[in-house]
Amino acid sequence: MLRPGRVAFLCALVALLAAVAAPAVASAQAAAPRTVVLALWQGGPRTSLSFAGAEEPHEPADLFLRGLWARPALSVGLMSQVQGDYTQEQALLDMTQGTRQSTLLYHPRDVVPLSLRPVDGYGVIDRWQADVRRALTASTTLRPGLLASSVPGGTAWVGVSGANADGSIAAADERGRVAAVSLGPPATLAPRAQALLRAKRLVVVSLPADASGWRALDQLTAARAPGELLIVAQVPFTQSKRGYAKYPPRYFKQTAIAIDDGGPRHGLTSATTRQDGLVSGIDVAPTILSHLGVATPRKIRGAVITPAQTVSAKDLESLRRRWADVRDGRQSSTIRGVVALTIIIFLILGTLRGFVAALAPAMRIGALAMMWWPAMVLVGAVVQPQRRLLETVLIALGAVLLAVATDRITPWPRGPVVPAVVTVAAYTIDLAAGFNLITQSALGPSVAFGGRFYGISNELEPLLPILVLAGLAPLMAGRPPSRRNALVYALAGLALGVIVGWGRIGADVGGVLTVAGAFTVATLVMLPGGVTRGAVVIAALVPVAAIGGLILLDLGLSGGDHLTRNLLRTENTREVWELVYRRYQLAAQSLIHGRTPAYFLGAALAAAFGWRNRGFLYGNVSVDPAWRALLLGGLAAGLVGMLTNDSGPVLLINAVVALGAVTVYVLGKPGAFVAPAAADREPWPSDRVDEPPAKPVLTG
């Protein structure tokens, strides 16, 4: 029989043993060697993968994602592959260098074909130096093989004899050498990888895209040591752009990735994407080096993958499809929908009231619908209809109905105030709160392209300052130029610049210059005494001050802006100049791409036409400085944006379209078109009655 004293003694003894053993366990865990296994699933474009006992062709990201999610030890997310056109070799090279550039900048565009040549236990990547020279044509910061070169002792690769060996690219150092190579049957993949971990701290494993690959993955998960990090990433197999005719490249842009770090399941994110459930391929290198305790080279621009809110496999699939499809023609289709509905309204009003009586209301409604369009794009991101037609109808119909209500409630010319306030507030709230609706909308950054993952997009850059100026114009109308009124415009520009450019909200450096150009011109128009030489000098310094202020704001409040991160990691003035030069390279590529040249020519002609006929077009408001500030500031937004952004002509095109909506609204002043009196109307030919000739009068 246990007495209370004996029970107390036993409890004290257990506590003492636990206290003594705890440091020993902690010490053993701390002493466990830190290693990493990078397992690459190299499936074909539409490989048949076994899941839940079924064999059927699926998009590889979906089925592989579900297979990873079925394994509770793995934290699952999506990984953005390359920036631009996808090839497997480019995705692997970007992974090794920890940074990437648009494939538009490479010469040649296609990767030089690479192949592994085993030599006495190690490997050599043939034609590696050709791809190193190709990388230098895009940027001096690109260093293929930098990951393996940064790992002490080099990197090992484990593969299947006779199978695709492109995964060895991820294990190559800057000379194109793989420190250790192991080839054998699929059944021995996991044991061979674990054996190499005793000599190498980083082992890359190529998993076959079949049932043997799943078995090897399960073995790697079961054998994971306490200090080991297991990363599983899918890299779909394509060697050239010729394969895109059957398998569109957008479906390769976000593939599945999973991490087993020994902890409970969680979501994945990084400072590169700021999206729960999404990381970038360039984040793999810094994550590996951080786990190994190795300093990350400055030329690696990716960020460490960190835990985030868990996103289910079903939601990840929906996000991937949305990011892949949302920019696929939805901008132009929704705008065409707005125009089509406006024409229908005009035809209805024309039938009821007559042509002339219907013209002004239809013009106002169409113009206001275009101003409501950016806000309705966010609504489309909330609803996310599966079919493009449904989203087009939703956005276009919503914009037109809001335009009708605005025109009925708000007298001309105060209509633009309402969509301006609502739109700017909606985007600011979305960006500041991190809802990420903008990335799932037709006006957000193209996540599928891989250049930007958050913040203001280049397409939206000129629209926001023009909307703010359109909202200010009716409110400031009738006020003469004065320093006080000019200060209102300057403060409005400052506030919008912070929203657009600060890393915690808009994170768009080019947008700061666009806003600065628009509101500098508008402020000059509102100054009394006209534009003086001193005002022009100050205006020229505004963009420089804006960039400097943005950097200070970002550093002081830890915004993590693109510009600040890139500047802090540059090693010399050549790399700083390269940041500027690449923007103009991409802008030049944009100018000759697709239909952009025709649109750009049309926008330039429209701007010239508007300037030449400004007396007729803007006669209703030409005497008011606030409206001149809107028109000139809006044109400045397009021109400055075109000269300072990598999308170049797209910004001028969007600015001219927005100013076209303002012009139509100005022309649609009530009573602008008055039907002539019946007596003064020239009859249609069919209405004329030919009188018979007069009979001759006979005299006699």
Short mmCIF file of C-alpha atoms in Angstrom, two decimals, residues 39-520:
data_model
loop_
_atom_site.label_atom_id
_atom_site.label_comp_id
_atom_site.label_asym_id
_atom_site.label_seq_id
_atom_site.Cartn_x
_atom_site.Cartn_y
_atom_site.Cartn_z
CA ALA A 39 12.88 16.41 -53.51
CA LEU A 40 11.87 17.43 -57.05
CA TRP A 41 8.78 15.88 -58.63
CA GLN A 42 9.47 16.05 -62.37
CA GLY A 43 6.11 15.16 -63.91
CA GLY A 44 5.08 15.68 -67.51
CA PRO A 45 2.63 18.40 -68.63
CA ARG A 46 -0.41 16.16 -68.02
CA THR A 47 1.04 13.10 -66.35
CA SER A 48 -1.36 10.42 -65.13
CA LEU A 49 -0.80 10.40 -61.39
CA SER A 50 -2.31 7.90 -59.01
CA PHE A 51 -4.46 9.44 -56.29
CA ALA A 52 -7.07 7.68 -54.17
CA GLY A 53 -6.80 4.57 -56.35
CA ALA A 54 -7.77 6.35 -59.58
CA GLU A 55 -5.75 6.89 -62.75
CA GLU A 56 -6.86 9.88 -64.81
CA PRO A 57 -5.14 12.79 -66.55
CA HIS A 58 -5.20 15.99 -64.53
CA GLU A 59 -3.31 19.25 -64.46
CA PRO A 60 -0.20 18.20 -62.54
CA ALA A 61 -0.43 20.97 -59.96
CA ASP A 62 -3.91 19.85 -58.85
CA LEU A 63 -3.35 16.12 -58.48
CA PHE A 64 0.11 16.39 -56.99
CA LEU A 65 -1.21 19.02 -54.60
CA ARG A 66 -3.91 16.64 -53.38
CA GLY A 67 -1.36 13.89 -52.92
CA LEU A 68 0.80 16.14 -50.74
CA TRP A 69 -2.21 17.30 -48.72
CA ALA A 70 -3.10 13.67 -47.98
CA ARG A 71 0.17 13.40 -46.03
CA PRO A 72 -0.37 15.17 -42.67
CA ALA A 73 3.35 15.64 -41.97
CA LEU A 74 3.66 18.04 -44.90
CA SER A 75 2.87 21.76 -44.87
CA VAL A 76 1.53 22.45 -48.37
CA GLY A 77 1.39 25.52 -50.60
CA LEU A 78 1.92 26.77 -54.14
CA MET A 79 5.20 27.82 -55.71
CA SER A 80 5.53 30.42 -58.47
CA GLN A 81 8.02 29.12 -61.00
CA VAL A 82 9.57 31.57 -63.49
CA GLN A 83 8.97 35.14 -64.62
CA GLY A 84 7.67 34.94 -68.17
CA ASP A 85 7.66 31.87 -70.41
CA TYR A 86 8.04 28.59 -68.55
CA THR A 87 10.64 25.88 -69.16
CA GLN A 88 11.75 23.29 -66.64
CA GLU A 89 15.43 24.17 -67.07
CA GLN A 90 14.77 27.88 -66.42
CA ALA A 91 12.78 27.07 -63.28
CA LEU A 92 15.66 24.96 -61.95
CA LEU A 93 18.26 27.60 -62.83
CA ASP A 94 16.23 30.27 -61.04
CA MET A 95 16.05 27.97 -58.03
CA THR A 96 19.85 27.62 -57.96
CA GLN A 97 20.54 31.36 -58.32
CA GLY A 98 17.86 32.54 -55.88
CA THR A 99 16.71 35.32 -58.17
CA ARG A 100 15.14 35.68 -61.59
CA GLN A 101 14.47 38.03 -64.43
CA SER A 102 11.84 38.10 -67.14
CA THR A 103 12.62 35.66 -69.93
CA LEU A 104 12.13 38.62 -72.30
CA LEU A 105 15.56 39.90 -71.21
CA TYR A 106 17.54 36.76 -72.03
CA HIS A 107 19.54 36.37 -75.25
CA PRO A 108 18.80 33.80 -76.47
CA ARG A 109 15.34 33.45 -74.96
CA ASP A 110 15.52 29.64 -74.66
CA VAL A 111 17.78 27.88 -72.19
CA VAL A 112 20.80 26.17 -73.74
CA PRO A 113 20.01 22.42 -73.34
CA LEU A 114 21.81 20.94 -70.33
CA SER A 115 22.67 17.33 -69.54
CA LEU A 116 24.38 15.49 -66.68
CA ARG A 117 27.58 13.54 -67.30
CA PRO A 118 28.54 11.30 -64.33
CA VAL A 119 32.30 11.15 -63.68
CA ASP A 120 33.75 8.91 -60.92
CA GLY A 121 31.08 9.58 -58.30
CA TYR A 122 30.51 13.25 -59.12
CA GLY A 123 28.81 14.92 -62.07
CA VAL A 124 29.39 17.59 -64.70
CA ILE A 125 26.59 19.56 -66.37
CA ASP A 126 27.50 19.80 -70.05
CA ARG A 127 27.08 23.24 -71.73
CA TRP A 128 26.71 24.88 -68.30
CA GLN A 129 28.95 27.82 -69.17
CA ALA A 130 26.77 28.65 -72.19
CA ASP A 131 23.83 29.19 -69.85
CA VAL A 132 26.04 31.22 -67.50
CA ARG A 133 26.87 33.55 -70.41
CA ARG A 134 23.17 33.65 -71.34
CA ALA A 135 22.29 34.68 -67.76
CA LEU A 136 24.76 37.57 -67.92
CA THR A 137 22.89 38.99 -70.92
CA ALA A 138 19.85 39.45 -68.65
CA SER A 139 21.53 40.67 -65.46
CA THR A 140 24.86 40.66 -63.65
CA THR A 141 23.02 39.54 -60.51
CA LEU A 142 22.12 36.16 -62.03
CA ARG A 143 24.55 33.50 -60.81
CA PRO A 144 23.40 29.98 -61.77
CA GLY A 145 24.63 27.44 -59.22
CA LEU A 146 25.02 29.97 -56.41
CA LEU A 147 23.03 27.76 -54.01
CA ALA A 148 25.31 24.71 -54.26
CA SER A 149 28.41 26.93 -54.21
CA SER A 150 27.23 28.43 -50.91
CA VAL A 151 26.81 25.05 -49.17
CA PRO A 152 30.04 23.84 -47.54
CA GLY A 153 31.12 20.56 -49.12
CA GLY A 154 28.84 20.96 -52.13
CA THR A 155 25.56 19.28 -53.00
CA ALA A 156 24.63 15.71 -53.92
CA TRP A 157 22.07 14.50 -56.42
CA VAL A 158 20.15 11.22 -56.31
CA GLY A 159 18.27 9.98 -59.36
CA VAL A 160 16.93 7.00 -61.26
CA SER A 161 19.11 5.28 -63.85
CA GLY A 162 17.91 5.98 -67.38
CA ALA A 163 15.32 8.57 -66.27
CA ASN A 164 15.21 12.33 -66.70
CA ALA A 165 18.26 13.85 -64.97
CA ASP A 166 17.39 17.55 -65.25
CA GLY A 167 16.91 17.69 -61.47
CA SER A 168 20.69 17.57 -61.20
CA ILE A 169 20.71 21.21 -62.36
CA ALA A 170 19.48 22.19 -58.89
CA ALA A 171 22.52 20.48 -57.36
CA ALA A 172 25.15 22.07 -59.63
CA ASP A 173 27.53 24.77 -58.38
CA GLU A 174 28.68 27.82 -60.32
CA ARG A 175 31.15 25.72 -62.30
CA GLY A 176 28.45 23.27 -63.33
CA ARG A 177 29.75 20.47 -61.07
CA VAL A 178 27.65 18.22 -58.84
CA ALA A 179 29.69 17.15 -55.82
CA ALA A 180 28.19 13.65 -55.58
CA VAL A 181 25.93 11.64 -57.89
CA SER A 182 23.98 8.47 -57.09
CA LEU A 183 22.05 6.55 -59.77
CA GLY A 184 19.99 3.41 -59.23
CA PRO A 185 16.46 1.95 -59.23
CA PRO A 186 13.46 3.90 -57.89
CA ALA A 187 13.08 1.57 -54.92
CA THR A 188 16.44 2.69 -53.48
CA LEU A 189 15.98 6.45 -53.86
CA ALA A 190 15.28 7.15 -50.19
CA PRO A 191 18.02 4.89 -48.75
CA ARG A 192 20.60 6.34 -51.15
CA ALA A 193 19.56 9.90 -50.24
CA GLN A 194 19.83 9.15 -46.51
CA ALA A 195 23.26 7.61 -47.06
CA LEU A 196 24.52 10.71 -48.87
CA LEU A 197 23.21 12.94 -46.04
CA ARG A 198 26.03 11.57 -43.88
CA ALA A 199 28.55 13.28 -46.19
CA LYS A 200 26.60 16.16 -47.73
CA ARG A 201 24.39 18.69 -45.97
CA LEU A 202 22.17 19.24 -49.03
CA VAL A 203 20.87 16.37 -51.15
CA VAL A 204 18.65 16.87 -54.22
CA VAL A 205 16.41 13.92 -55.14
CA SER A 206 14.56 13.52 -58.45
CA LEU A 207 11.29 11.70 -57.80
CA PRO A 208 9.64 9.84 -60.70
CA ALA A 209 6.09 10.97 -61.43
CA ASP A 210 4.44 7.65 -60.67
CA ALA A 211 3.61 5.37 -57.75
CA SER A 212 7.30 4.71 -57.06
CA GLY A 213 7.78 8.45 -56.56
CA TRP A 214 5.07 8.52 -53.90
CA ARG A 215 6.65 5.52 -52.15
CA ALA A 216 10.04 7.22 -52.18
CA LEU A 217 8.51 10.41 -50.77
CA ASP A 218 6.84 8.48 -47.95
CA GLN A 219 10.17 6.80 -47.14
CA LEU A 220 11.95 10.18 -47.07
CA THR A 221 9.28 11.54 -44.72
CA ALA A 222 9.50 8.53 -42.41
CA ALA A 223 13.32 8.66 -42.32
CA ARG A 224 13.56 12.41 -41.67
CA ALA A 225 16.05 13.09 -38.85
CA PRO A 226 15.41 15.75 -36.13
CA GLY A 227 17.69 18.34 -37.77
CA GLU A 228 16.58 17.61 -41.32
CA LEU A 229 14.40 19.87 -43.48
CA LEU A 230 12.48 18.14 -46.27
CA ILE A 231 11.30 20.31 -49.17
CA VAL A 232 9.17 18.75 -51.91
CA ALA A 233 8.67 20.85 -55.06
CA GLN A 234 7.02 20.08 -58.37
CA VAL A 235 8.81 21.06 -61.57
CA PRO A 236 6.72 20.08 -64.65
CA PHE A 237 8.71 18.72 -67.57
CA THR A 238 8.97 20.90 -70.68
CA GLN A 239 12.07 21.58 -72.72
CA SER A 240 10.96 24.21 -75.20
CA LYS A 241 8.17 26.59 -76.02
CA ARG A 242 7.06 24.25 -78.81
CA GLY A 243 5.17 22.20 -76.23
CA TYR A 244 2.95 25.19 -75.34
CA ALA A 245 0.54 24.62 -78.22
CA LYS A 246 -1.05 21.71 -76.34
CA TYR A 247 -0.28 22.70 -72.76
CA PRO A 248 -0.69 26.46 -72.12
CA PRO A 249 2.27 27.81 -70.09
CA ARG A 250 0.08 29.56 -67.54
CA TYR A 251 -0.75 26.16 -66.00
CA PHE A 252 2.91 25.67 -65.07
CA LYS A 253 3.31 28.99 -63.26
CA GLN A 254 2.13 27.88 -59.81
CA THR A 255 2.86 24.30 -58.86
CA ALA A 256 2.73 22.43 -55.57
CA ILE A 257 5.38 22.67 -52.86
CA ALA A 258 5.51 21.13 -49.38
CA ILE A 259 7.80 21.30 -46.35
CA ASP A 260 8.34 18.86 -43.50
CA ASP A 261 10.15 20.65 -40.67
CA GLY A 262 9.03 18.34 -37.88
CA GLY A 263 6.36 20.70 -36.57
CA PRO A 264 2.58 20.70 -36.96
CA ARG A 265 1.04 21.43 -40.37
CA HIS A 266 0.93 25.11 -41.30
CA GLY A 267 0.64 27.30 -44.36
CA LEU A 268 3.54 28.67 -46.38
CA THR A 269 4.43 32.22 -47.36
CA SER A 270 7.43 34.52 -47.79
CA ALA A 271 8.28 38.19 -47.99
CA THR A 272 8.56 37.74 -51.76
CA THR A 273 4.86 36.99 -52.22
CA ARG A 274 3.10 38.15 -49.02
CA GLN A 275 0.38 35.66 -49.94
CA ASP A 276 -0.77 32.90 -47.60
CA GLY A 277 -0.26 29.65 -49.49
CA LEU A 278 2.14 31.04 -52.10
CA VAL A 279 5.94 31.19 -52.26
CA SER A 280 8.38 31.74 -55.10
CA GLY A 281 10.91 29.36 -56.60
CA ILE A 282 13.66 31.81 -55.72
CA ASP A 283 12.70 31.43 -52.03
CA VAL A 284 13.98 27.83 -51.95
CA ALA A 285 17.66 28.83 -51.90
CA PRO A 286 17.50 31.27 -48.94
CA THR A 287 15.28 28.83 -47.03
CA ILE A 288 17.85 26.06 -47.42
CA LEU A 289 20.78 28.29 -46.50
CA SER A 290 18.94 29.70 -43.48
CA HIS A 291 18.19 26.20 -42.18
CA LEU A 292 21.83 25.18 -42.66
CA GLY A 293 23.02 28.30 -40.83
CA VAL A 294 24.89 29.56 -43.90
CA ALA A 295 24.98 33.27 -44.71
CA THR A 296 22.80 34.11 -47.72
CA PRO A 297 24.76 35.84 -50.55
CA ARG A 298 23.59 39.34 -51.47
CA LYS A 299 22.86 38.27 -55.04
CA ILE A 300 20.13 35.96 -53.80
CA ARG A 301 16.98 38.10 -53.87
CA GLY A 302 14.49 35.51 -52.62
CA ALA A 303 13.20 35.37 -49.03
CA VAL A 304 13.00 32.63 -46.42
CA ILE A 305 9.79 30.57 -46.51
CA THR A 306 7.93 31.09 -43.24
CA PRO A 307 4.79 29.62 -41.60
CA ALA A 308 1.46 31.21 -42.44
CA GLN A 309 -2.22 30.56 -42.11
CA THR A 310 -3.09 27.12 -43.44
CA VAL A 311 -4.83 27.09 -46.83
CA SER A 312 -6.62 23.89 -47.82
CA ALA A 313 -5.80 22.00 -51.01
CA LYS A 314 -9.20 22.92 -52.46
CA ASP A 315 -8.63 26.62 -51.80
CA LEU A 316 -5.11 26.42 -53.21
CA GLU A 317 -6.50 24.89 -56.41
CA SER A 318 -9.04 27.71 -56.67
CA LEU A 319 -6.33 30.33 -56.14
CA ARG A 320 -4.10 28.76 -58.76
CA ARG A 321 -6.88 28.71 -61.34
CA ARG A 322 -7.91 32.27 -60.51
CA TRP A 323 -4.35 33.58 -60.82
CA ALA A 324 -3.88 31.69 -64.08
CA ASP A 325 -7.11 32.90 -65.73
CA VAL A 326 -7.94 36.30 -64.26
CA ARG A 327 -5.69 38.30 -66.59
CA ASP A 328 -6.58 36.21 -69.64
CA GLY A 329 -8.48 38.89 -71.57
CA ARG A 330 -10.82 39.88 -68.73
CA GLN A 331 -9.74 43.53 -68.73
CA SER A 332 -10.68 44.09 -72.37
CA SER A 333 -13.81 41.94 -72.22
CA THR A 334 -15.26 43.84 -69.25
CA ILE A 335 -14.52 47.20 -70.87
CA ARG A 336 -16.21 46.03 -74.05
CA GLY A 337 -19.16 44.99 -71.88
CA VAL A 338 -19.42 48.51 -70.43
CA VAL A 339 -19.36 50.02 -73.93
CA ALA A 340 -21.96 47.54 -75.21
CA LEU A 341 -24.37 48.24 -72.35
CA THR A 342 -23.92 51.98 -72.83
CA ILE A 343 -24.87 51.63 -76.51
CA ILE A 344 -27.95 49.61 -75.52
CA ILE A 345 -29.00 52.36 -73.08
CA PHE A 346 -28.49 54.96 -75.79
CA LEU A 347 -30.64 52.98 -78.23
CA ILE A 348 -33.40 52.61 -75.65
CA LEU A 349 -33.33 56.29 -74.72
CA GLY A 350 -33.15 57.24 -78.39
CA THR A 351 -36.23 55.17 -79.11
CA LEU A 352 -38.16 56.79 -76.27
CA ARG A 353 -36.91 60.39 -76.47
CA GLY A 354 -35.27 60.77 -79.83
CA PHE A 355 -31.63 60.78 -80.93
CA VAL A 356 -30.61 64.24 -79.71
CA ALA A 357 -32.38 63.98 -76.36
CA ALA A 358 -30.70 60.62 -75.64
CA LEU A 359 -27.17 61.66 -76.55
CA ALA A 360 -26.12 63.63 -73.44
CA PRO A 361 -27.51 61.18 -70.83
CA ALA A 362 -25.96 58.21 -72.62
CA MET A 363 -22.59 59.97 -72.72
CA ARG A 364 -22.70 60.74 -69.01
CA ILE A 365 -23.75 57.21 -68.11
CA GLY A 366 -21.04 55.64 -70.27
CA ALA A 367 -18.35 57.93 -68.84
CA LEU A 368 -19.41 57.32 -65.24
CA ALA A 369 -19.57 53.56 -65.89
CA MET A 370 -15.92 53.66 -66.98
CA MET A 371 -15.10 55.50 -63.75
CA TRP A 372 -16.94 52.84 -61.73
CA TRP A 373 -15.22 50.02 -63.62
CA PRO A 374 -12.07 49.79 -61.40
CA ALA A 375 -14.23 49.44 -58.29
CA MET A 376 -16.41 46.76 -59.90
CA VAL A 377 -13.28 44.82 -60.84
CA LEU A 378 -12.73 44.28 -57.10
CA VAL A 379 -16.32 43.04 -56.79
CA GLY A 380 -15.52 40.50 -59.49
CA ALA A 381 -12.61 39.31 -57.36
CA VAL A 382 -14.98 38.82 -54.41
CA VAL A 383 -17.55 36.82 -56.38
CA GLN A 384 -15.08 35.06 -58.74
CA PRO A 385 -17.47 33.62 -61.34
CA GLN A 386 -16.04 30.54 -63.01
CA ARG A 387 -16.93 31.69 -66.51
CA ARG A 388 -15.44 34.79 -68.05
CA LEU A 389 -18.82 35.77 -69.56
CA LEU A 390 -20.45 35.81 -66.13
CA GLU A 391 -17.70 38.02 -64.72
CA THR A 392 -17.97 40.35 -67.72
CA VAL A 393 -21.73 40.70 -67.21
CA LEU A 394 -21.30 41.22 -63.45
CA ILE A 395 -18.68 43.96 -63.78
CA ALA A 396 -20.18 45.72 -66.79
CA LEU A 397 -23.78 45.62 -65.53
CA GLY A 398 -22.74 46.74 -62.04
CA ALA A 399 -20.70 49.63 -63.42
CA VAL A 400 -23.55 50.81 -65.67
CA LEU A 401 -26.19 50.54 -62.93
CA LEU A 402 -23.98 52.51 -60.53
CA ALA A 403 -23.44 55.07 -63.27
CA VAL A 404 -27.19 55.47 -63.80
CA ALA A 405 -27.74 55.92 -60.05
CA THR A 406 -24.84 58.39 -59.78
CA ASP A 407 -26.12 60.48 -62.69
CA ARG A 408 -29.63 60.54 -61.26
CA ILE A 409 -28.55 61.51 -57.73
CA THR A 410 -25.49 63.70 -58.35
CA PRO A 411 -25.94 66.70 -60.63
CA TRP A 412 -23.48 67.38 -63.43
CA PRO A 413 -20.48 67.91 -63.11
CA ARG A 414 -20.17 66.38 -59.62
CA GLY A 415 -20.74 62.81 -60.78
CA PRO A 416 -17.03 61.75 -60.79
CA VAL A 417 -16.71 62.54 -57.07
CA VAL A 418 -18.64 59.42 -56.02
CA PRO A 419 -16.72 56.75 -58.02
CA ALA A 420 -13.42 58.48 -57.19
CA VAL A 421 -14.00 58.34 -53.43
CA VAL A 422 -15.37 54.79 -53.45
CA THR A 423 -12.63 53.39 -55.71
CA VAL A 424 -9.67 54.92 -53.90
CA ALA A 425 -11.12 53.91 -50.52
CA ALA A 426 -11.80 50.33 -51.68
CA TYR A 427 -8.29 49.78 -53.02
CA THR A 428 -6.67 51.39 -49.98
CA ILE A 429 -8.65 49.19 -47.57
CA ASP A 430 -7.89 46.05 -49.58
CA LEU A 431 -4.15 46.79 -49.71
CA ALA A 432 -3.81 47.94 -46.11
CA ALA A 433 -5.86 45.09 -44.64
CA GLY A 434 -4.14 42.43 -46.73
CA PHE A 435 -7.33 41.01 -48.24
CA ASN A 436 -5.43 40.47 -51.53
CA LEU A 437 -8.54 40.96 -53.64
CA ILE A 438 -6.50 43.08 -56.03
CA THR A 439 -4.26 40.12 -56.92
CA GLN A 440 -7.36 38.12 -57.86
CA SER A 441 -8.82 40.91 -60.00
CA ALA A 442 -8.32 41.87 -63.63
CA LEU A 443 -6.51 45.07 -62.57
CA GLY A 444 -4.07 43.57 -60.08
CA PRO A 445 -0.48 42.46 -60.60
CA SER A 446 -0.19 39.36 -62.75
CA VAL A 447 0.66 36.65 -60.23
CA ALA A 448 0.74 34.09 -63.05
CA PHE A 449 3.47 36.02 -64.88
CA GLY A 450 5.59 35.95 -61.72
CA GLY A 451 6.88 39.52 -61.67
CA ARG A 452 4.73 40.92 -58.86
CA PHE A 453 2.66 39.21 -56.19
CA TYR A 454 1.09 42.14 -54.31
CA GLY A 455 0.50 45.87 -54.45
CA ILE A 456 -0.60 48.23 -57.21
CA SER A 457 -0.27 47.00 -60.79
CA ASN A 458 1.15 49.06 -63.64
CA GLU A 459 -2.26 49.12 -65.34
CA LEU A 460 -3.82 50.74 -62.28
CA GLU A 461 -1.05 53.31 -61.76
CA PRO A 462 -2.39 56.12 -63.97
CA LEU A 463 -6.05 55.42 -63.19
CA LEU A 464 -5.84 56.24 -59.48
CA PRO A 465 -4.33 59.76 -59.84
CA ILE A 466 -6.75 60.56 -62.67
CA LEU A 467 -9.68 59.40 -60.54
CA VAL A 468 -8.52 61.55 -57.60
CA LEU A 469 -8.09 64.57 -59.89
CA ALA A 470 -11.54 63.86 -61.38
CA GLY A 471 -13.00 63.87 -57.87
CA LEU A 472 -11.23 67.13 -56.96
CA ALA A 473 -12.19 69.00 -60.15
CA PRO A 474 -15.94 69.39 -59.39
CA LEU A 475 -15.24 70.17 -55.73
CA MET A 476 -12.64 72.83 -56.57
CA ALA A 477 -14.53 74.23 -59.56
CA GLY A 478 -15.12 77.96 -59.47
CA ARG A 479 -12.18 78.64 -57.16
CA PRO A 480 -9.45 80.86 -58.56
CA PRO A 481 -5.78 79.80 -58.45
CA SER A 482 -4.25 80.39 -55.04
CA ARG A 483 -1.54 78.98 -52.82
CA ARG A 484 -4.19 77.47 -50.59
CA ASN A 485 -5.86 75.64 -53.46
CA ALA A 486 -2.49 74.51 -54.79
CA LEU A 487 -1.70 73.14 -51.33
CA VAL A 488 -4.87 71.01 -51.47
CA TYR A 489 -3.60 69.34 -54.65
CA ALA A 490 -0.10 68.89 -53.24
CA LEU A 491 -1.41 67.21 -50.07
CA ALA A 492 -3.76 64.99 -52.09
CA GLY A 493 -0.83 63.91 -54.23
CA LEU A 494 1.29 63.23 -51.15
CA ALA A 495 -1.42 61.05 -49.60
CA LEU A 496 -1.97 59.09 -52.81
CA GLY A 497 1.79 58.70 -53.26
CA VAL A 498 2.08 57.06 -49.84
CA ILE A 499 -0.82 54.71 -50.64
CA VAL A 500 0.62 53.72 -54.01
CA GLY A 501 4.30 53.54 -53.14
CA TRP A 502 4.74 52.48 -49.53
CA GLY A 503 5.82 48.86 -49.25
CA ARG A 504 3.16 47.99 -46.68
CA ILE A 505 0.34 49.11 -49.00
CA GLY A 506 0.78 49.72 -52.73
CA ALA A 507 4.50 48.81 -53.01
CA ASP A 508 4.77 50.38 -56.47
CA VAL A 509 7.86 52.52 -56.95
CA GLY A 510 6.97 53.54 -60.49
CA GLY A 511 3.54 54.53 -59.24
CA VAL A 512 5.13 57.12 -56.94
CA LEU A 513 6.69 58.83 -59.96
CA THR A 514 3.40 58.62 -61.86
CA VAL A 515 1.48 60.23 -58.99
CA ALA A 516 4.24 62.82 -58.53
CA GLY A 517 4.08 63.80 -62.20
CA ALA A 518 0.28 64.11 -62.20
CA PHE A 519 -0.05 66.20 -59.04
CA THR A 520 3.00 68.33 -59.72
#
